[in-house]
Amino acid sequence: MPKVHVSATADESARQAAELVAALSERAVRDRGRFAVALSGGSTPRRLHAVLASEEYRQRISWPHWRIFWGDERAVRPDHDESNYRMARETLLDHVALSQAHVHRIPTEFDPARAASEYEQTIRQALHGDIPTFDLILLGMGDDGHTASLFPGSEALQEDKRLVTADRITFTLPLINRAAAVAFLVEGAHKANMVQHVLQAEPGEEPLPASLVQPADGELHWFLDSSAAEQLTGI
């Protein structure tokens, strides 16, 4: 069952999420000497990044032990306004003590199919294993219930061999569901209906991509502001 965290405001929700990130980072570094995390795109992670880049978390977190990846990316240059990598670099990576050798961006200078293939190899080499295990994968959810770049009706939802696929370069469900922890960050009343549909779906309803994120042996967290949670019952 997912752990649902509801906060009064989006800023408070980001703070709660940052506490989870810090705790998971501390545990992973203690146990394995590194923290492998996949960041998400969109606008919602900006609040979380701002908290993590604050003085408190710059001091608390062992940034040199982080290994950073991205769960999806548009086929754009890394300096493009719509690049998830650029957003993370400007809001987080440029403000903390990371080794650039530990920042693994999706190589969008290649065509999407090659970029996905190259990125899959990067993940395998860095994390090892037939299906490598991330310590944390951060995700958002779109108005249509998509997550990462897994959209309703997409063939990528059926992929069971590849770890990364194209055209919108994205992690696949087998890789996401192997993670030790997955955390959704969702805010705003415009997402409330989809949040309710994913977390409290009626029997027989068609599952949305976000509904299919169910880590086999890991934790699943949903961080919501009160507006995004307004249609949930019993929370």
PDB file of C-alpha atoms in Angstrom:
ATOM      1  CA  MET A   1       0.000   0.000   0.000  1.00  0.00           C
ATOM      2  CA  PRO A   2       1.288   3.488  -0.778  1.00  0.00           C
ATOM      3  CA  LYS A   3       2.106   5.876   2.020  1.00  0.00           C
ATOM      4  CA  VAL A   4       0.141   9.066   1.348  1.00  0.00           C
ATOM      5  CA  HIS A   5       1.499  12.293   2.833  1.00  0.00           C
ATOM      6  CA  VAL A   6      -0.891  15.262   2.670  1.00  0.00           C
ATOM      7  CA  SER A   7       0.325  18.764   3.519  1.00  0.00           C
ATOM      8  CA  ALA A   8      -1.572  22.036   3.716  1.00  0.00           C
ATOM      9  CA  THR A   9       0.569  23.691   1.052  1.00  0.00           C
ATOM     10  CA  ALA A  10       2.842  22.679  -1.800  1.00  0.00           C
ATOM     11  CA  ASP A  11       5.822  24.172   0.039  1.00  0.00           C
ATOM     12  CA  GLU A  12       5.120  22.010   3.086  1.00  0.00           C
ATOM     13  CA  SER A  13       4.746  18.977   0.847  1.00  0.00           C
ATOM     14  CA  ALA A  14       8.149  19.665  -0.702  1.00  0.00           C
ATOM     15  CA  ARG A  15       9.637  19.895   2.766  1.00  0.00           C
ATOM     16  CA  GLN A  16       8.166  16.516   3.714  1.00  0.00           C
ATOM     17  CA  ALA A  17       9.543  15.000   0.533  1.00  0.00           C
ATOM     18  CA  ALA A  18      12.972  16.468   1.267  1.00  0.00           C
ATOM     19  CA  GLU A  19      12.937  14.763   4.660  1.00  0.00           C
ATOM     20  CA  LEU A  20      12.336  11.421   2.955  1.00  0.00           C
ATOM     21  CA  VAL A  21      15.109  12.086   0.436  1.00  0.00           C
ATOM     22  CA  ALA A  22      17.556  12.951   3.209  1.00  0.00           C
ATOM     23  CA  ALA A  23      16.647   9.857   5.233  1.00  0.00           C
ATOM     24  CA  LEU A  24      16.936   7.511   2.252  1.00  0.00           C
ATOM     25  CA  SER A  25      20.230   9.108   1.246  1.00  0.00           C
ATOM     26  CA  GLU A  26      21.678   8.659   4.724  1.00  0.00           C
ATOM     27  CA  ARG A  27      20.605   5.014   4.832  1.00  0.00           C
ATOM     28  CA  ALA A  28      21.916   4.170   1.360  1.00  0.00           C
ATOM     29  CA  VAL A  29      25.279   5.854   1.914  1.00  0.00           C
ATOM     30  CA  ARG A  30      25.655   4.056   5.241  1.00  0.00           C
ATOM     31  CA  ASP A  31      24.721   0.664   3.790  1.00  0.00           C
ATOM     32  CA  ARG A  32      26.171   0.809   0.262  1.00  0.00           C
ATOM     33  CA  GLY A  33      28.411   3.840   0.058  1.00  0.00           C
ATOM     34  CA  ARG A  34      26.260   5.609  -2.535  1.00  0.00           C
ATOM     35  CA  PHE A  35      22.753   6.934  -3.181  1.00  0.00           C
ATOM     36  CA  ALA A  36      21.338   6.297  -6.650  1.00  0.00           C
ATOM     37  CA  VAL A  37      18.430   8.601  -7.428  1.00  0.00           C
ATOM     38  CA  ALA A  38      16.420   9.343 -10.557  1.00  0.00           C
ATOM     39  CA  LEU A  39      15.022  12.861 -10.787  1.00  0.00           C
ATOM     40  CA  SER A  40      11.771  13.827 -12.478  1.00  0.00           C
ATOM     41  CA  GLY A  41      10.883  16.635 -14.831  1.00  0.00           C
ATOM     42  CA  GLY A  42       8.068  19.143 -14.985  1.00  0.00           C
ATOM     43  CA  SER A  43       7.543  22.114 -12.706  1.00  0.00           C
ATOM     44  CA  THR A  44       6.599  20.403  -9.424  1.00  0.00           C
ATOM     45  CA  PRO A  45      10.142  19.217  -8.503  1.00  0.00           C
ATOM     46  CA  ARG A  46      11.371  22.819  -8.427  1.00  0.00           C
ATOM     47  CA  ARG A  47      10.021  23.228  -4.889  1.00  0.00           C
ATOM     48  CA  LEU A  48      11.764  20.064  -3.721  1.00  0.00           C
ATOM     49  CA  HIS A  49      14.998  21.117  -5.398  1.00  0.00           C
ATOM     50  CA  ALA A  50      14.842  24.504  -3.668  1.00  0.00           C
ATOM     51  CA  VAL A  51      14.561  22.799  -0.280  1.00  0.00           C
ATOM     52  CA  LEU A  52      17.383  20.370  -1.029  1.00  0.00           C
ATOM     53  CA  ALA A  53      19.589  23.241  -2.225  1.00  0.00           C
ATOM     54  CA  SER A  54      19.028  25.193   1.007  1.00  0.00           C
ATOM     55  CA  GLU A  55      21.830  25.563   3.527  1.00  0.00           C
ATOM     56  CA  GLU A  56      20.267  23.022   5.894  1.00  0.00           C
ATOM     57  CA  TYR A  57      20.203  20.220   3.346  1.00  0.00           C
ATOM     58  CA  ARG A  58      23.495  21.157   1.732  1.00  0.00           C
ATOM     59  CA  GLN A  59      25.001  20.405   5.142  1.00  0.00           C
ATOM     60  CA  ARG A  60      22.877  17.365   6.041  1.00  0.00           C
ATOM     61  CA  ILE A  61      23.195  15.385   2.818  1.00  0.00           C
ATOM     62  CA  SER A  62      26.344  13.581   1.701  1.00  0.00           C
ATOM     63  CA  TRP A  63      26.227  14.948  -1.842  1.00  0.00           C
ATOM     64  CA  PRO A  64      29.538  13.457  -3.079  1.00  0.00           C
ATOM     65  CA  HIS A  65      27.987  10.004  -2.650  1.00  0.00           C
ATOM     66  CA  TRP A  66      24.979  10.741  -4.860  1.00  0.00           C
ATOM     67  CA  ARG A  67      24.613   9.151  -8.308  1.00  0.00           C
ATOM     68  CA  ILE A  68      22.055  11.154 -10.280  1.00  0.00           C
ATOM     69  CA  PHE A  69      19.951   9.992 -13.213  1.00  0.00           C
ATOM     70  CA  TRP A  70      16.701  11.106 -14.891  1.00  0.00           C
ATOM     71  CA  GLY A  71      13.527   9.075 -15.260  1.00  0.00           C
ATOM     72  CA  ASP A  72      12.647  10.685 -18.575  1.00  0.00           C
ATOM     73  CA  GLU A  73      13.690  13.422 -20.941  1.00  0.00           C
ATOM     74  CA  ARG A  74      12.442  15.238 -24.007  1.00  0.00           C
ATOM     75  CA  ALA A  75      14.496  14.898 -27.191  1.00  0.00           C
ATOM     76  CA  VAL A  76      15.997  18.367 -26.794  1.00  0.00           C
ATOM     77  CA  ARG A  77      19.474  19.775 -26.217  1.00  0.00           C
ATOM     78  CA  PRO A  78      20.641  19.781 -22.591  1.00  0.00           C
ATOM     79  CA  ASP A  79      20.580  23.594 -22.612  1.00  0.00           C
ATOM     80  CA  HIS A  80      17.029  23.785 -24.021  1.00  0.00           C
ATOM     81  CA  ASP A  81      14.339  25.524 -21.962  1.00  0.00           C
ATOM     82  CA  GLU A  82      12.307  22.284 -21.841  1.00  0.00           C
ATOM     83  CA  SER A  83      15.204  20.054 -20.794  1.00  0.00           C
ATOM     84  CA  ASN A  84      14.653  18.219 -17.500  1.00  0.00           C
ATOM     85  CA  TYR A  85      18.412  18.110 -17.075  1.00  0.00           C
ATOM     86  CA  ARG A  86      18.699  21.875 -17.440  1.00  0.00           C
ATOM     87  CA  MET A  87      15.916  22.464 -14.910  1.00  0.00           C
ATOM     88  CA  ALA A  88      17.602  20.213 -12.355  1.00  0.00           C
ATOM     89  CA  ARG A  89      21.002  21.749 -12.983  1.00  0.00           C
ATOM     90  CA  GLU A  90      19.727  25.291 -12.467  1.00  0.00           C
ATOM     91  CA  THR A  91      17.559  24.524  -9.427  1.00  0.00           C
ATOM     92  CA  LEU A  92      19.679  21.913  -7.626  1.00  0.00           C
ATOM     93  CA  LEU A  93      22.870  20.558  -9.145  1.00  0.00           C
ATOM     94  CA  ASP A  94      24.679  23.893  -9.448  1.00  0.00           C
ATOM     95  CA  HIS A  95      24.082  24.558  -5.747  1.00  0.00           C
ATOM     96  CA  VAL A  96      25.401  21.394  -4.076  1.00  0.00           C
ATOM     97  CA  ALA A  97      28.775  19.646  -3.789  1.00  0.00           C
ATOM     98  CA  LEU A  98      28.336  17.015  -6.485  1.00  0.00           C
ATOM     99  CA  SER A  99      30.967  15.337  -8.598  1.00  0.00           C
ATOM    100  CA  GLN A 100      30.069  15.878 -12.253  1.00  0.00           C
ATOM    101  CA  ALA A 101      31.248  12.328 -12.905  1.00  0.00           C
ATOM    102  CA  HIS A 102      28.272  11.171 -10.843  1.00  0.00           C
ATOM    103  CA  VAL A 103      25.700  13.129 -12.877  1.00  0.00           C
ATOM    104  CA  HIS A 104      24.356  10.889 -15.641  1.00  0.00           C
ATOM    105  CA  ARG A 105      22.157  12.880 -17.999  1.00  0.00           C
ATOM    106  CA  ILE A 106      20.262  11.267 -20.853  1.00  0.00           C
ATOM    107  CA  PRO A 107      22.378  11.755 -24.028  1.00  0.00           C
ATOM    108  CA  THR A 108      19.853  13.684 -26.087  1.00  0.00           C
ATOM    109  CA  GLU A 109      22.498  14.639 -28.632  1.00  0.00           C
ATOM    110  CA  PHE A 110      21.668  11.241 -30.163  1.00  0.00           C
ATOM    111  CA  ASP A 111      18.366  10.261 -31.759  1.00  0.00           C
ATOM    112  CA  PRO A 112      15.829   9.008 -29.176  1.00  0.00           C
ATOM    113  CA  ALA A 113      16.297   5.295 -29.883  1.00  0.00           C
ATOM    114  CA  ARG A 114      20.067   5.510 -29.553  1.00  0.00           C
ATOM    115  CA  ALA A 115      19.810   7.794 -26.525  1.00  0.00           C
ATOM    116  CA  ALA A 116      17.561   5.250 -24.776  1.00  0.00           C
ATOM    117  CA  SER A 117      19.932   2.394 -25.607  1.00  0.00           C
ATOM    118  CA  GLU A 118      23.005   4.322 -24.469  1.00  0.00           C
ATOM    119  CA  TYR A 119      21.291   5.360 -21.252  1.00  0.00           C
ATOM    120  CA  GLU A 120      20.274   1.807 -20.460  1.00  0.00           C
ATOM    121  CA  GLN A 121      23.927   0.788 -20.745  1.00  0.00           C
ATOM    122  CA  THR A 122      24.969   3.688 -18.523  1.00  0.00           C
ATOM    123  CA  ILE A 123      22.514   2.558 -15.850  1.00  0.00           C
ATOM    124  CA  ARG A 124      23.656  -1.060 -16.048  1.00  0.00           C
ATOM    125  CA  GLN A 125      27.319  -0.104 -15.806  1.00  0.00           C
ATOM    126  CA  ALA A 126      26.781   2.281 -12.904  1.00  0.00           C
ATOM    127  CA  LEU A 127      24.353   0.229 -10.816  1.00  0.00           C
ATOM    128  CA  HIS A 128      24.842  -3.355 -12.035  1.00  0.00           C
ATOM    129  CA  GLY A 129      22.308  -6.163 -12.043  1.00  0.00           C
ATOM    130  CA  ASP A 130      19.929  -7.517 -14.666  1.00  0.00           C
ATOM    131  CA  ILE A 131      17.420  -4.905 -13.530  1.00  0.00           C
ATOM    132  CA  PRO A 132      19.397  -2.422 -11.402  1.00  0.00           C
ATOM    133  CA  THR A 133      17.877  -1.125  -8.189  1.00  0.00           C
ATOM    134  CA  PHE A 134      17.606   2.621  -7.629  1.00  0.00           C
ATOM    135  CA  ASP A 135      17.532   3.801  -4.037  1.00  0.00           C
ATOM    136  CA  LEU A 136      14.888   6.357  -5.013  1.00  0.00           C
ATOM    137  CA  ILE A 137      12.962   7.267  -8.136  1.00  0.00           C
ATOM    138  CA  LEU A 138      11.115  10.582  -8.030  1.00  0.00           C
ATOM    139  CA  LEU A 139       8.035  10.913 -10.227  1.00  0.00           C
ATOM    140  CA  GLY A 140       5.313  13.373 -11.079  1.00  0.00           C
ATOM    141  CA  MET A 141       1.908  12.765 -12.613  1.00  0.00           C
ATOM    142  CA  GLY A 142       0.263  14.543 -15.517  1.00  0.00           C
ATOM    143  CA  ASP A 143      -3.359  15.577 -15.868  1.00  0.00           C
ATOM    144  CA  ASP A 144      -3.959  12.404 -17.912  1.00  0.00           C
ATOM    145  CA  GLY A 145      -2.399  10.075 -15.341  1.00  0.00           C
ATOM    146  CA  HIS A 146       0.920   9.673 -17.136  1.00  0.00           C
ATOM    147  CA  THR A 147       4.145   9.427 -15.197  1.00  0.00           C
ATOM    148  CA  ALA A 148       7.719   9.765 -16.409  1.00  0.00           C
ATOM    149  CA  SER A 149       6.978   9.609 -20.155  1.00  0.00           C
ATOM    150  CA  LEU A 150       4.664   6.626 -19.851  1.00  0.00           C
ATOM    151  CA  PHE A 151       1.395   7.845 -21.367  1.00  0.00           C
ATOM    152  CA  PRO A 152      -2.033   6.175 -21.449  1.00  0.00           C
ATOM    153  CA  GLY A 153      -2.158   3.726 -24.345  1.00  0.00           C
ATOM    154  CA  SER A 154       1.590   3.915 -24.957  1.00  0.00           C
ATOM    155  CA  GLU A 155       3.406   0.818 -26.194  1.00  0.00           C
ATOM    156  CA  ALA A 156       6.078   1.630 -23.614  1.00  0.00           C
ATOM    157  CA  LEU A 157       3.679   0.437 -20.901  1.00  0.00           C
ATOM    158  CA  GLN A 158       3.981  -3.099 -22.283  1.00  0.00           C
ATOM    159  CA  GLU A 159       7.780  -3.087 -22.460  1.00  0.00           C
ATOM    160  CA  ASP A 160       9.164  -5.864 -20.273  1.00  0.00           C
ATOM    161  CA  LYS A 161      12.737  -6.248 -21.517  1.00  0.00           C
ATOM    162  CA  ARG A 162      14.155  -2.772 -21.953  1.00  0.00           C
ATOM    163  CA  LEU A 163      15.017  -0.524 -19.011  1.00  0.00           C
ATOM    164  CA  VAL A 164      14.786   2.671 -21.075  1.00  0.00           C
ATOM    165  CA  THR A 165      12.755   3.268 -24.211  1.00  0.00           C
ATOM    166  CA  ALA A 166      11.864   6.053 -26.688  1.00  0.00           C
ATOM    167  CA  ASP A 167      10.311   8.202 -28.376  1.00  0.00           C
ATOM    168  CA  ARG A 168      10.002  10.364 -25.297  1.00  0.00           C
ATOM    169  CA  ILE A 169      12.988   8.785 -23.601  1.00  0.00           C
ATOM    170  CA  THR A 170      11.754   7.151 -20.413  1.00  0.00           C
ATOM    171  CA  PHE A 171      12.361   4.539 -17.762  1.00  0.00           C
ATOM    172  CA  THR A 172      10.115   1.523 -18.217  1.00  0.00           C
ATOM    173  CA  LEU A 173       7.897  -0.026 -15.564  1.00  0.00           C
ATOM    174  CA  PRO A 174      10.230  -2.965 -14.810  1.00  0.00           C
ATOM    175  CA  LEU A 175      13.011  -0.529 -13.890  1.00  0.00           C
ATOM    176  CA  ILE A 176      10.739   1.791 -11.908  1.00  0.00           C
ATOM    177  CA  ASN A 177       9.152  -1.077 -10.004  1.00  0.00           C
ATOM    178  CA  ARG A 178      12.543  -2.498  -9.026  1.00  0.00           C
ATOM    179  CA  ALA A 179      13.375   0.633  -7.004  1.00  0.00           C
ATOM    180  CA  ALA A 180      13.862   0.500  -3.244  1.00  0.00           C
ATOM    181  CA  ALA A 181      11.630   3.576  -3.004  1.00  0.00           C
ATOM    182  CA  VAL A 182       9.443   5.571  -5.386  1.00  0.00           C
ATOM    183  CA  ALA A 183       7.988   8.956  -4.490  1.00  0.00           C
ATOM    184  CA  PHE A 184       5.320  10.862  -6.410  1.00  0.00           C
ATOM    185  CA  LEU A 185       5.125  14.635  -5.969  1.00  0.00           C
ATOM    186  CA  VAL A 186       1.753  16.034  -7.067  1.00  0.00           C
ATOM    187  CA  GLU A 187       0.183  19.411  -6.370  1.00  0.00           C
ATOM    188  CA  GLY A 188      -2.864  21.435  -7.387  1.00  0.00           C
ATOM    189  CA  ALA A 189      -6.633  20.969  -7.575  1.00  0.00           C
ATOM    190  CA  HIS A 190      -6.390  20.247 -11.309  1.00  0.00           C
ATOM    191  CA  LYS A 191      -4.709  16.936 -10.405  1.00  0.00           C
ATOM    192  CA  ALA A 192      -7.221  15.965  -7.686  1.00  0.00           C
ATOM    193  CA  ASN A 193      -9.442  13.842  -9.908  1.00  0.00           C
ATOM    194  CA  MET A 194      -6.495  11.852 -11.245  1.00  0.00           C
ATOM    195  CA  VAL A 195      -5.030  11.425  -7.770  1.00  0.00           C
ATOM    196  CA  GLN A 196      -8.330   9.965  -6.602  1.00  0.00           C
ATOM    197  CA  HIS A 197      -8.541   7.752  -9.688  1.00  0.00           C
ATOM    198  CA  VAL A 198      -5.043   6.349  -9.116  1.00  0.00           C
ATOM    199  CA  LEU A 199      -5.151   5.912  -5.349  1.00  0.00           C
ATOM    200  CA  GLN A 200      -8.800   4.955  -4.865  1.00  0.00           C
ATOM    201  CA  ALA A 201      -9.859   3.449  -8.179  1.00  0.00           C
ATOM    202  CA  GLU A 202     -13.075   1.478  -8.351  1.00  0.00           C
ATOM    203  CA  PRO A 203     -12.798  -2.226  -9.252  1.00  0.00           C
ATOM    204  CA  GLY A 204     -12.737  -2.709 -13.002  1.00  0.00           C
ATOM    205  CA  GLU A 205     -11.505   0.789 -13.834  1.00  0.00           C
ATOM    206  CA  GLU A 206      -8.826   0.967 -16.504  1.00  0.00           C
ATOM    207  CA  PRO A 207      -5.488   1.470 -14.736  1.00  0.00           C
ATOM    208  CA  LEU A 208      -3.594   4.642 -15.549  1.00  0.00           C
ATOM    209  CA  PRO A 209       0.187   4.612 -16.023  1.00  0.00           C
ATOM    210  CA  ALA A 210       0.709   6.055 -12.543  1.00  0.00           C
ATOM    211  CA  SER A 211      -1.424   3.211 -11.133  1.00  0.00           C
ATOM    212  CA  LEU A 212       1.038   0.689 -12.567  1.00  0.00           C
ATOM    213  CA  VAL A 213       3.880   2.009 -10.436  1.00  0.00           C
ATOM    214  CA  GLN A 214       3.947  -0.615  -7.701  1.00  0.00           C
ATOM    215  CA  PRO A 215       7.466  -1.375  -6.444  1.00  0.00           C
ATOM    216  CA  ALA A 216       7.766  -5.117  -5.911  1.00  0.00           C
ATOM    217  CA  ASP A 217       9.954  -4.915  -2.815  1.00  0.00           C
ATOM    218  CA  GLY A 218      10.136  -1.190  -2.185  1.00  0.00           C
ATOM    219  CA  GLU A 219       8.330   1.736  -0.618  1.00  0.00           C
ATOM    220  CA  LEU A 220       5.777   3.823  -2.509  1.00  0.00           C
ATOM    221  CA  HIS A 221       5.124   7.380  -1.329  1.00  0.00           C
ATOM    222  CA  TRP A 222       2.695  10.029  -2.561  1.00  0.00           C
ATOM    223  CA  PHE A 223       3.363  13.608  -1.460  1.00  0.00           C
ATOM    224  CA  LEU A 224       0.281  15.769  -2.021  1.00  0.00           C
ATOM    225  CA  ASP A 225      -0.761  19.272  -1.121  1.00  0.00           C
ATOM    226  CA  SER A 226      -4.302  19.665   0.226  1.00  0.00           C
ATOM    227  CA  SER A 227      -5.650  20.727  -3.168  1.00  0.00           C
ATOM    228  CA  ALA A 228      -4.363  17.612  -4.924  1.00  0.00           C
ATOM    229  CA  ALA A 229      -5.794  15.442  -2.127  1.00  0.00           C
ATOM    230  CA  GLU A 230      -9.212  17.104  -1.930  1.00  0.00           C
ATOM    231  CA  GLN A 231     -11.116  14.243  -3.602  1.00  0.00           C
ATOM    232  CA  LEU A 232      -9.560  11.456  -1.537  1.00  0.00           C
ATOM    233  CA  THR A 233     -11.685   9.845   1.157  1.00  0.00           C
ATOM    234  CA  GLY A 234     -10.515   8.397   4.443  1.00  0.00           C
ATOM    235  CA  ILE A 235      -7.137  10.158   4.359  1.00  0.00           C
TER     236      ILE A 235
END
